[in-house]
mmCIF file of C-alpha atoms in Angstrom:
data_model
loop_
_atom_site.group_PDB
_atom_site.id
_atom_site.type_symbol
_atom_site.label_atom_id
_atom_site.label_comp_id
_atom_site.label_asym_id
_atom_site.label_seq_id
_atom_site.Cartn_x
_atom_site.Cartn_y
_atom_site.Cartn_z
ATOM 1 C CA GLY Y 1 86.453 120.701 180.421
ATOM 2 C CA ASP Y 2 88.692 120.323 177.682
ATOM 3 C CA MET Y 3 87.895 117.572 175.993
ATOM 4 C CA GLY Y 4 89.781 118.027 173.141
ATOM 5 C CA PHE Y 5 86.759 119.046 170.887
ATOM 6 C CA ASP Y 6 87.965 122.520 168.772
ATOM 7 C CA PRO Y 7 86.884 122.169 165.026
ATOM 8 C CA PHE Y 8 87.097 126.013 164.520
ATOM 9 C CA ARG Y 9 90.796 125.938 166.431
ATOM 10 C CA VAL Y 10 89.438 129.085 168.617
ATOM 11 C CA SER Y 11 92.002 127.651 171.403
ATOM 12 C CA SER Y 12 94.975 128.832 168.568
ATOM 13 C CA TYR Y 13 94.017 132.587 168.574
ATOM 14 C CA ALA Y 14 91.792 133.081 171.863
ATOM 15 C CA ASN Y 15 92.745 133.096 175.339
ATOM 16 C CA MET Y 16 90.981 130.076 176.587
ATOM 17 C CA GLN Y 17 90.433 131.263 180.125
ATOM 18 C CA PHE Y 18 88.627 134.417 178.880
ATOM 19 C CA CYS Y 19 86.345 132.686 176.433
ATOM 20 C CA GLN Y 20 85.954 130.582 179.404
ATOM 21 C CA GLU Y 21 84.730 133.253 181.817
ATOM 22 C CA ALA Y 22 82.540 134.898 179.228
ATOM 23 C CA GLU Y 23 80.811 131.726 178.841
ATOM 24 C CA ILE Y 24 79.979 131.815 182.416
ATOM 25 C CA LYS Y 25 78.785 135.701 182.512
ATOM 26 C CA HIS Y 26 76.683 134.765 179.558
ATOM 27 C CA GLY Y 27 75.329 131.606 181.168
ATOM 28 C CA ARG Y 28 74.258 133.943 184.172
ATOM 29 C CA ILE Y 29 72.875 137.102 182.061
ATOM 30 C CA ALA Y 30 70.398 134.220 180.591
ATOM 31 C CA MET Y 31 69.599 132.824 183.722
ATOM 32 C CA LEU Y 32 68.948 135.959 185.348
ATOM 33 C CA ALA Y 33 66.581 137.163 182.136
ATOM 34 C CA PHE Y 34 64.757 133.857 182.382
ATOM 35 C CA ALA Y 35 63.844 135.084 185.911
ATOM 36 C CA GLY Y 36 63.039 138.452 185.105
ATOM 37 C CA ILE Y 37 60.680 137.258 182.496
ATOM 38 C CA MET Y 38 59.409 134.430 185.160
ATOM 39 C CA ALA Y 39 58.482 137.610 187.207
ATOM 40 C CA GLU Y 40 56.901 139.825 184.951
ATOM 41 C CA VAL Y 41 54.719 136.704 183.141
ATOM 42 C CA ILE Y 42 53.392 136.176 187.033
ATOM 43 C CA GLY Y 43 52.978 139.720 187.706
ATOM 44 C CA ILE Y 44 55.538 141.314 189.691
ATOM 45 C CA ARG Y 45 56.536 144.386 189.060
ATOM 46 C CA PHE Y 46 58.662 147.304 190.394
ATOM 47 C CA PRO Y 47 56.528 150.127 191.809
ATOM 48 C CA GLY Y 48 56.035 152.668 189.045
ATOM 49 C CA VAL Y 49 56.860 150.210 186.118
ATOM 50 C CA ASP Y 50 53.327 150.792 184.930
ATOM 51 C CA LYS Y 51 53.351 154.049 184.159
ATOM 52 C CA VAL Y 52 56.413 153.889 182.038
ATOM 53 C CA TYR Y 53 55.393 150.154 180.380
ATOM 54 C CA ALA Y 54 51.659 149.497 179.891
ATOM 55 C CA ALA Y 55 49.973 147.029 182.689
ATOM 56 C CA SER Y 56 50.401 143.785 180.252
ATOM 57 C CA ASN Y 57 51.498 140.758 181.069
ATOM 58 C CA ASP Y 58 52.244 139.694 177.561
ATOM 59 C CA ILE Y 59 56.211 139.393 177.607
ATOM 60 C CA PHE Y 60 56.516 139.787 173.678
ATOM 61 C CA GLU Y 61 54.552 142.870 174.065
ATOM 62 C CA ILE Y 62 56.552 144.551 177.289
ATOM 63 C CA HIS Y 63 59.768 143.633 174.984
ATOM 64 C CA ASN Y 64 58.402 146.048 172.248
ATOM 65 C CA MET Y 65 57.768 148.549 174.651
ATOM 66 C CA ALA Y 66 61.331 148.343 175.796
ATOM 67 C CA VAL Y 67 62.766 148.336 172.347
ATOM 68 C CA GLU Y 68 60.749 151.519 171.492
ATOM 69 C CA LYS Y 69 61.333 153.403 174.743
ATOM 70 C CA GLY Y 70 65.264 152.284 174.425
ATOM 71 C CA SER Y 71 65.672 149.939 177.333
ATOM 72 C CA MET Y 72 66.980 147.102 175.576
ATOM 73 C CA GLY Y 73 69.852 149.245 173.704
ATOM 74 C CA GLN Y 74 71.201 149.312 176.902
ATOM 75 C CA ILE Y 75 71.090 145.583 178.076
ATOM 76 C CA LEU Y 76 72.675 145.284 174.114
ATOM 77 C CA LEU Y 77 75.236 147.724 174.969
ATOM 78 C CA TRP Y 78 76.553 146.814 178.404
ATOM 79 C CA CYS Y 79 76.227 142.990 178.188
#
Protein backbone atom coordinates (compact mmCIF):
# COMPACT_ATOMS: atom_id res chain seq x y z
CA GLY A 1 0.00 0.00 0.00
CA ASP A 2 0.89 3.64 -0.18
CA MET A 3 2.74 4.49 3.01
CA GLY A 4 4.14 7.79 1.69
CA PHE A 5 7.72 6.48 1.26
CA ASP A 6 9.00 7.79 -2.10
CA PRO A 7 12.57 9.11 -1.68
CA PHE A 8 13.24 9.29 -5.44
CA ARG A 9 9.85 10.90 -6.19
CA VAL A 10 8.93 8.20 -8.71
CA SER A 11 5.23 8.93 -8.21
CA SER A 12 5.67 12.42 -9.66
CA TYR A 13 6.66 11.19 -13.14
CA ALA A 14 5.41 7.58 -13.38
CA ASN A 15 1.92 6.12 -13.47
CA MET A 16 1.77 4.29 -10.15
CA GLN A 17 -0.91 1.84 -11.32
CA PHE A 18 1.42 0.76 -14.13
CA CYS A 19 4.32 0.43 -11.68
CA GLN A 20 2.19 -1.67 -9.34
CA GLU A 21 1.10 -3.99 -12.15
CA ALA A 22 4.71 -4.29 -13.37
CA GLU A 23 5.89 -5.19 -9.86
CA ILE A 24 3.22 -7.89 -9.55
CA LYS A 25 4.13 -9.27 -13.00
CA HIS A 26 7.84 -9.39 -12.22
CA GLY A 27 7.16 -11.05 -8.87
CA ARG A 28 5.10 -13.76 -10.55
CA ILE A 29 7.79 -14.32 -13.17
CA ALA A 30 10.39 -14.65 -10.40
CA MET A 31 8.23 -17.22 -8.61
CA LEU A 32 7.86 -19.24 -11.83
CA ALA A 33 11.61 -19.01 -12.42
CA PHE A 34 12.31 -20.34 -8.94
CA ALA A 35 9.87 -23.22 -9.46
CA GLY A 36 11.62 -23.99 -12.76
CA ILE A 37 15.02 -24.03 -11.10
CA MET A 38 13.76 -26.42 -8.41
CA ALA A 39 12.25 -28.69 -11.09
CA GLU A 40 15.58 -28.78 -12.96
CA VAL A 41 17.54 -29.53 -9.80
CA ILE A 42 15.39 -32.51 -8.86
CA GLY A 43 15.52 -33.82 -12.43
CA ILE A 44 12.07 -33.11 -13.91
CA ARG A 45 12.53 -32.64 -17.65
CA PHE A 46 10.41 -32.33 -20.76
CA PRO A 47 11.00 -35.09 -23.33
CA GLY A 48 13.84 -34.21 -25.69
CA VAL A 49 15.55 -31.66 -23.47
CA ASP A 50 18.55 -33.94 -22.98
CA LYS A 51 19.18 -33.79 -26.75
CA VAL A 52 19.39 -29.98 -26.70
CA TYR A 53 21.00 -29.53 -23.30
CA ALA A 54 23.23 -32.11 -21.63
CA ALA A 55 21.80 -34.39 -18.96
CA SER A 56 23.18 -32.24 -16.15
CA ASN A 57 21.49 -31.32 -12.88
CA ASP A 58 23.92 -28.45 -12.23
CA ILE A 59 21.78 -25.33 -12.67
CA PHE A 60 24.77 -23.12 -13.50
CA GLU A 61 25.87 -25.47 -16.28
CA ILE A 62 22.30 -25.56 -17.66
CA HIS A 63 22.14 -21.74 -17.51
CA ASN A 64 25.43 -21.37 -19.39
CA MET A 65 24.28 -23.80 -22.09
CA ALA A 66 21.01 -21.87 -22.45
CA VAL A 67 22.96 -18.62 -22.86
CA GLU A 68 25.19 -20.21 -25.53
CA LYS A 69 22.18 -21.50 -27.48
CA GLY A 70 20.28 -18.19 -27.26
CA SER A 71 17.39 -19.31 -25.08
CA MET A 72 18.09 -16.78 -22.35
CA GLY A 73 18.02 -13.90 -24.85
CA GLN A 74 14.36 -14.61 -25.58
CA ILE A 75 13.53 -14.50 -21.88
CA LEU A 76 15.39 -11.19 -21.53
CA LEU A 77 13.60 -9.76 -24.57
CA TRP A 78 10.04 -10.81 -23.68
CA CYS A 79 10.02 -10.45 -19.88
